[in-house]
Amino acid sequence: MRIASAAAGSLEDLMLAKIRTPVAAVLCCVGLGAGVAGCDGDAMENWDPFAASTPSASSASSASSAPTAAAAAISGTEKITVAGRSVNVSCSGEPVEGGPVVVLMHGGGDGLDKMASLQKTLSGKHRVCSYDRLGAGKSDQPDGPQDLAASGRILTGVLDRVAGKAPVVLAGHSLGGLIAARYAPDHQDRVKGLVLLDATPPTMMNDIEKAIPKSAEGPAAELRAQNLAIFQGQNPEKLVIPDGPVRSAGDIPVEVVRHGKPYLEALPEYGPRLERAWAAGQRKWLALSGRSTLSTAAGSEHYIYVDEPGVAVQAVDRVTDQARSR
């Protein structure tokens, strides 16, 4: 069953329910933010959010080593080793003197291939890279549950390899946006700009618990249970995602772009509450910087960079230009 554009993949299946309704197609976006094989995708019905992943030999949480000066620039897609793990990375576009490297971060349940068209467009003006997080796309599976610090260490290793000492702008969709926003405050030396495309709100668990009470029944009850399970680590990346306050990432340019089509309202009875909670969650991300702005992609549901790619491209262009001038 496909349920959410904002839920990290598992909502699309709404677990074992397999309810095929118009509502299901809408709700896949309530949780983390993407879709397994994409919310628009095919292989959703056979995806089991509780299926065990095959563990790899080395730990995902160990620190990565800095790149050597001899490391060749990546062109196209290739596997790199970070903390002993194989990570799938794609880079394109020419470096711009003094300019940041743009790093795209996919939503939960997706992979770098989902953002390939956006990367191609941006590469006309910028050096752009993307990567599959552990448990996503063609990267290794995590050994066990991950926290945001472990996911951040993999991101650091990727940045070491693809950007070296150059500044970076992180552009994240849904769960990728949340990870970028949590990472930036601790890495102000290299993260010089953020673009959050309908990023998972910082208090999503609490938002869902308030919007859909325990007394709810039917699809709403399943949606609630599924999302809470996702945030507790029952997702492809085995990532545990706690609620938390928004910390400052410094005086960097930040663009928060939220969806304009109220697709979450399709959930009977509780949909309007979910829409209001999502909108409030987008506003919370403005606390990242005194230079934060919020805009609405009027014609988009959750996948803004698919529904209105021009909006996403322009947001990245603006932030990158501002980051270059700092």
Short mmCIF file of C-alpha atoms in Angstrom, two decimals:
data_model
loop_
_atom_site.label_atom_id
_atom_site.label_comp_id
_atom_site.label_asym_id
_atom_site.label_seq_id
_atom_site.Cartn_x
_atom_site.Cartn_y
_atom_site.Cartn_z
CA MET A 1 0.00 0.00 0.00
CA ARG A 2 1.34 3.39 -0.74
CA ILE A 3 0.71 5.86 1.95
CA ALA A 4 2.83 8.75 2.32
CA SER A 5 4.97 11.11 0.49
CA ALA A 6 6.48 12.27 3.68
CA ALA A 7 6.83 9.06 5.49
CA ALA A 8 10.09 7.29 5.16
CA GLY A 9 9.14 4.54 2.89
CA SER A 10 7.35 2.36 5.33
CA LEU A 11 4.21 4.40 5.37
CA GLU A 12 3.77 3.59 1.77
CA ASP A 13 3.19 0.03 2.65
CA LEU A 14 1.22 0.99 5.70
CA MET A 15 2.90 -2.04 6.98
CA LEU A 16 0.95 -5.25 6.51
CA ALA A 17 -2.41 -3.66 5.85
CA LYS A 18 -2.09 -3.47 2.04
CA ILE A 19 -5.00 -1.07 1.86
CA ARG A 20 -5.21 0.27 -1.66
CA THR A 21 -7.17 3.54 -1.50
CA PRO A 22 -6.67 7.10 -2.73
CA VAL A 23 -5.83 8.03 0.86
CA ALA A 24 -2.98 5.55 0.86
CA ALA A 25 -1.37 7.26 -2.09
CA VAL A 26 -1.42 10.52 -0.19
CA LEU A 27 -0.22 9.58 3.26
CA CYS A 28 3.14 8.21 2.38
CA CYS A 29 4.49 11.65 3.18
CA VAL A 30 3.52 12.01 6.78
CA GLY A 31 6.54 10.48 8.40
CA LEU A 32 10.18 10.63 7.41
CA GLY A 33 9.80 11.62 3.93
CA ALA A 34 10.23 9.62 0.82
CA GLY A 35 9.19 6.40 -0.65
CA VAL A 36 10.72 3.06 -1.12
CA ALA A 37 11.34 2.99 -4.82
CA GLY A 38 9.75 6.43 -4.54
CA CYS A 39 6.22 7.27 -3.43
CA ASP A 40 5.32 7.28 -7.06
CA GLY A 41 6.91 3.93 -7.44
CA ASP A 42 6.43 0.39 -8.29
CA ALA A 43 7.97 -1.99 -5.78
CA MET A 44 6.16 -0.50 -2.78
CA GLU A 45 3.78 -3.32 -2.10
CA ASN A 46 6.47 -5.90 -1.56
CA TRP A 47 8.53 -3.78 0.80
CA ASP A 48 8.57 -4.91 4.41
CA PRO A 49 9.81 -2.23 6.84
CA PHE A 50 10.67 -4.93 9.36
CA ALA A 51 12.70 -7.13 7.04
CA ALA A 52 16.18 -7.77 8.43
CA SER A 53 19.13 -6.27 6.63
CA THR A 54 22.27 -8.27 5.94
CA PRO A 55 24.93 -6.92 8.30
CA SER A 56 28.35 -5.97 7.05
CA ALA A 57 31.60 -6.78 8.72
CA SER A 58 32.64 -3.36 9.94
CA SER A 59 30.95 -0.77 12.12
CA ALA A 60 29.17 2.20 10.53
CA SER A 61 29.78 4.41 13.51
CA SER A 62 33.56 4.53 13.45
CA ALA A 63 35.18 7.77 12.33
CA SER A 64 36.22 8.24 8.74
CA SER A 65 39.67 9.25 7.66
CA ALA A 66 40.41 12.45 5.76
CA PRO A 67 41.01 12.15 2.02
CA THR A 68 44.51 11.94 0.66
CA ALA A 69 45.80 14.65 -1.61
CA ALA A 70 46.12 12.07 -4.36
CA ALA A 71 42.40 11.23 -4.36
CA ALA A 72 41.06 11.87 -7.85
CA ALA A 73 37.91 13.93 -8.26
CA ILE A 74 34.84 11.76 -8.69
CA SER A 75 33.09 12.03 -12.02
CA GLY A 76 29.93 9.99 -12.36
CA THR A 77 28.90 7.34 -9.86
CA GLU A 78 31.33 5.20 -7.91
CA LYS A 79 31.74 3.41 -4.59
CA ILE A 80 33.99 4.93 -1.95
CA THR A 81 35.01 3.53 1.42
CA VAL A 82 34.00 5.42 4.53
CA ALA A 83 34.80 3.95 7.93
CA GLY A 84 35.24 0.56 6.26
CA ARG A 85 31.85 0.73 4.56
CA SER A 86 31.01 0.95 0.88
CA VAL A 87 29.13 4.15 0.11
CA ASN A 88 27.63 4.90 -3.30
CA VAL A 89 28.48 8.44 -4.44
CA SER A 90 27.73 10.49 -7.55
CA CYS A 91 29.41 13.77 -8.58
CA SER A 92 29.03 16.01 -11.61
CA GLY A 93 29.70 19.57 -12.71
CA GLU A 94 32.87 21.60 -12.57
CA PRO A 95 34.27 23.13 -9.38
CA VAL A 96 33.72 26.89 -9.13
CA GLU A 97 36.62 28.85 -7.66
CA GLY A 98 35.67 29.97 -4.17
CA GLY A 99 32.28 28.32 -4.53
CA PRO A 100 30.77 25.60 -2.36
CA VAL A 101 30.12 22.03 -3.39
CA VAL A 102 26.39 21.27 -3.39
CA VAL A 103 25.56 17.95 -1.72
CA LEU A 104 22.08 16.52 -2.30
CA MET A 105 20.53 14.38 0.43
CA HIS A 106 17.66 12.06 -0.50
CA GLY A 107 14.57 11.32 1.55
CA GLY A 108 13.97 8.15 3.53
CA GLY A 109 13.33 5.10 1.38
CA ASP A 110 14.86 6.78 -1.67
CA GLY A 111 18.40 6.87 -3.04
CA LEU A 112 20.61 9.23 -4.99
CA ASP A 113 19.02 8.05 -8.24
CA LYS A 114 15.78 9.76 -7.23
CA MET A 115 17.57 13.13 -7.32
CA ALA A 116 19.53 12.46 -10.54
CA SER A 117 17.53 14.89 -12.66
CA LEU A 118 17.94 17.67 -10.09
CA GLN A 119 21.66 16.95 -9.90
CA LYS A 120 22.02 17.09 -13.67
CA THR A 121 20.31 20.48 -13.85
CA LEU A 122 22.31 21.96 -10.99
CA SER A 123 25.55 20.65 -12.48
CA GLY A 124 25.31 23.24 -15.22
CA LYS A 125 26.35 25.90 -12.68
CA HIS A 126 27.74 24.06 -9.67
CA ARG A 127 29.85 21.13 -8.57
CA VAL A 128 27.16 18.76 -7.24
CA CYS A 129 27.42 15.44 -5.42
CA SER A 130 24.95 13.04 -3.86
CA TYR A 131 25.25 9.78 -1.96
CA ASP A 132 23.25 6.81 -0.69
CA ARG A 133 23.20 6.65 3.09
CA LEU A 134 23.86 3.29 4.73
CA GLY A 135 20.79 1.13 4.20
CA ALA A 136 19.74 3.11 1.11
CA GLY A 137 20.36 2.64 -2.60
CA LYS A 138 23.59 0.82 -3.40
CA SER A 139 25.46 1.58 -0.19
CA ASP A 140 26.19 -1.03 2.49
CA GLN A 141 23.59 -1.96 5.03
CA PRO A 142 24.14 -0.75 8.60
CA ASP A 143 25.18 -3.39 11.14
CA GLY A 144 22.41 -2.39 13.50
CA PRO A 145 20.48 0.63 14.72
CA GLN A 146 21.99 3.98 13.79
CA ASP A 147 21.64 7.33 15.51
CA LEU A 148 22.03 10.72 13.92
CA ALA A 149 25.64 10.95 15.09
CA ALA A 150 26.51 7.73 13.23
CA SER A 151 24.76 8.93 10.10
CA GLY A 152 26.64 12.21 10.47
CA ARG A 153 29.99 10.45 10.61
CA ILE A 154 29.26 8.80 7.28
CA LEU A 155 28.29 12.20 5.87
CA THR A 156 31.57 13.67 7.17
CA GLY A 157 33.51 10.93 5.39
CA VAL A 158 31.63 11.61 2.17
CA LEU A 159 32.30 15.35 2.42
CA ASP A 160 35.99 14.69 3.09
CA ARG A 161 36.14 12.76 -0.16
CA VAL A 162 33.97 14.85 -2.47
CA ALA A 163 34.64 18.36 -1.16
CA GLY A 164 37.94 18.20 0.70
CA LYS A 165 38.46 21.60 2.33
CA ALA A 166 35.90 23.36 0.15
CA PRO A 167 32.72 24.71 1.78
CA VAL A 168 29.49 22.85 1.17
CA VAL A 169 25.80 23.59 0.78
CA LEU A 170 23.55 20.74 1.91
CA ALA A 171 20.25 20.42 0.04
CA GLY A 172 18.02 17.79 1.63
CA HIS A 173 14.57 16.47 0.91
CA SER A 174 12.35 15.17 3.72
CA LEU A 175 14.46 12.91 5.99
CA GLY A 176 17.56 14.12 4.13
CA GLY A 177 16.60 17.66 5.09
CA LEU A 178 16.25 16.73 8.75
CA ILE A 179 19.66 15.02 8.74
CA ALA A 180 21.25 18.05 7.05
CA ALA A 181 19.65 20.42 9.56
CA ARG A 182 20.85 18.32 12.52
CA TYR A 183 24.36 18.02 11.06
CA ALA A 184 24.99 21.68 10.20
CA PRO A 185 25.16 23.14 13.75
CA ASP A 186 28.08 20.87 14.64
CA HIS A 187 29.93 21.50 11.36
CA GLN A 188 29.78 25.24 10.88
CA ASP A 189 33.36 25.18 9.63
CA ARG A 190 32.27 23.52 6.37
CA VAL A 191 28.46 23.80 6.00
CA LYS A 192 27.88 27.28 4.60
CA GLY A 193 24.28 26.97 3.45
CA LEU A 194 21.16 24.79 3.72
CA VAL A 195 18.19 24.10 1.45
CA LEU A 196 15.41 22.12 3.12
CA LEU A 197 12.83 20.76 0.69
CA ASP A 198 9.77 19.80 2.73
CA ALA A 199 12.11 18.53 5.44
CA THR A 200 10.78 16.19 8.10
CA PRO A 201 9.88 18.46 11.04
CA PRO A 202 12.12 18.43 14.14
CA THR A 203 9.26 17.29 16.41
CA MET A 204 7.54 14.84 14.08
CA MET A 205 6.89 12.11 16.64
CA ASN A 206 5.16 14.50 19.00
CA ASP A 207 3.32 16.11 16.11
CA ILE A 208 1.87 12.79 15.00
CA GLU A 209 0.92 11.78 18.53
CA LYS A 210 -0.97 15.05 18.95
CA ALA A 211 -2.57 15.06 15.50
CA ILE A 212 -3.72 11.43 15.63
CA PRO A 213 -4.78 10.31 19.12
CA LYS A 214 -4.44 6.78 20.46
CA SER A 215 -8.21 6.43 20.14
CA ALA A 216 -8.03 6.73 16.34
CA GLU A 217 -9.13 3.74 14.28
CA GLY A 218 -8.67 2.47 10.74
CA PRO A 219 -6.07 3.99 8.39
CA ALA A 220 -5.32 6.83 10.82
CA ALA A 221 -4.45 4.41 13.61
CA GLU A 222 -2.22 2.40 11.29
CA LEU A 223 -0.58 5.57 10.03
CA ARG A 224 0.16 6.65 13.59
CA ALA A 225 1.64 3.30 14.59
CA GLN A 226 3.67 3.00 11.42
CA ASN A 227 5.22 6.44 11.73
CA LEU A 228 6.13 6.00 15.38
CA ALA A 229 7.79 2.69 14.50
CA ILE A 230 9.71 4.39 11.69
CA PHE A 231 11.12 7.01 14.04
CA GLN A 232 12.12 4.32 16.50
CA GLY A 233 14.38 2.74 13.89
CA GLN A 234 12.14 0.43 11.89
CA ASN A 235 13.12 1.92 8.54
CA PRO A 236 15.56 0.86 5.79
CA GLU A 237 18.43 2.81 7.35
CA LYS A 238 17.66 1.53 10.87
CA LEU A 239 17.94 5.15 11.87
CA VAL A 240 16.49 6.21 15.22
CA ILE A 241 15.20 9.76 14.89
CA PRO A 242 14.31 11.50 18.16
CA ASP A 243 12.48 14.79 18.41
CA GLY A 244 14.63 17.70 19.52
CA PRO A 245 15.06 21.47 19.52
CA VAL A 246 16.44 23.29 16.50
CA ARG A 247 20.00 24.49 17.16
CA SER A 248 21.72 27.37 15.41
CA ALA A 249 23.88 26.54 12.41
CA GLY A 250 25.44 30.00 12.47
CA ASP A 251 24.67 32.99 10.31
CA ILE A 252 24.35 30.99 7.10
CA PRO A 253 21.75 31.27 4.32
CA VAL A 254 18.93 28.78 4.84
CA GLU A 255 15.94 28.29 2.56
CA VAL A 256 13.04 26.23 3.86
CA VAL A 257 10.60 25.26 1.11
CA ARG A 258 7.33 23.55 2.04
CA HIS A 259 4.71 21.85 -0.12
CA GLY A 260 1.70 23.88 -1.20
CA LYS A 261 -0.81 21.20 -2.14
CA PRO A 262 -2.49 20.00 1.11
CA TYR A 263 -2.31 16.32 0.24
CA LEU A 264 -2.21 15.27 3.90
CA GLU A 265 -5.79 16.45 4.28
CA ALA A 266 -6.88 13.31 2.43
CA LEU A 267 -6.62 11.38 5.69
CA PRO A 268 -10.19 11.21 7.01
CA GLU A 269 -10.85 13.27 10.14
CA TYR A 270 -7.21 13.92 11.08
CA GLY A 271 -5.80 15.18 7.79
CA PRO A 272 -6.23 18.90 8.47
CA ARG A 273 -4.39 18.49 11.79
CA LEU A 274 -1.51 16.79 10.03
CA GLU A 275 -1.28 19.59 7.47
CA ARG A 276 -1.18 22.22 10.20
CA ALA A 277 1.45 20.27 12.15
CA TRP A 278 3.60 19.88 9.03
CA ALA A 279 3.38 23.60 8.26
CA ALA A 280 4.31 24.46 11.85
CA GLY A 281 7.24 22.06 11.65
CA GLN A 282 8.60 23.85 8.58
CA ARG A 283 8.52 27.14 10.48
CA LYS A 284 10.52 25.63 13.32
CA TRP A 285 13.47 25.09 10.98
CA LEU A 286 13.76 28.86 10.57
CA ALA A 287 15.56 28.91 13.94
CA LEU A 288 18.62 27.45 12.20
CA SER A 289 19.85 30.91 11.23
CA GLY A 290 18.98 34.58 11.32
CA ARG A 291 19.21 34.40 7.53
CA SER A 292 16.51 31.74 7.15
CA THR A 293 13.57 32.19 4.78
CA LEU A 294 10.40 30.16 4.30
CA SER A 295 8.59 29.78 0.99
CA THR A 296 5.83 27.58 -0.40
CA ALA A 297 5.95 25.55 -3.59
CA ALA A 298 2.33 26.19 -4.48
CA GLY A 299 2.02 23.44 -7.08
CA SER A 300 3.82 20.70 -5.19
CA GLU A 301 3.05 17.81 -2.94
CA HIS A 302 5.92 16.30 -0.93
CA TYR A 303 8.38 15.79 -3.79
CA ILE A 304 9.00 19.45 -4.54
CA TYR A 305 12.06 18.78 -6.69
CA VAL A 306 9.93 16.48 -8.88
CA ASP A 307 6.69 18.48 -8.96
CA GLU A 308 8.35 21.89 -9.34
CA PRO A 309 12.04 21.33 -10.13
CA GLY A 310 12.52 25.00 -10.96
CA VAL A 311 11.63 25.95 -7.39
CA ALA A 312 14.26 23.58 -6.00
CA VAL A 313 16.91 24.71 -8.50
CA GLN A 314 16.32 28.39 -7.77
CA ALA A 315 16.53 27.80 -4.01
CA VAL A 316 19.86 25.99 -4.37
CA ASP A 317 21.17 28.70 -6.73
CA ARG A 318 20.30 31.46 -4.28
CA VAL A 319 21.82 29.77 -1.25
CA THR A 320 24.94 28.77 -3.17
CA ASP A 321 25.43 32.32 -4.45
CA GLN A 322 25.06 33.70 -0.93
CA ALA A 323 27.43 31.09 0.48
CA ARG A 324 30.02 31.97 -2.17
CA SER A 325 29.94 35.65 -1.20
CA ARG A 326 30.67 35.00 2.47
#
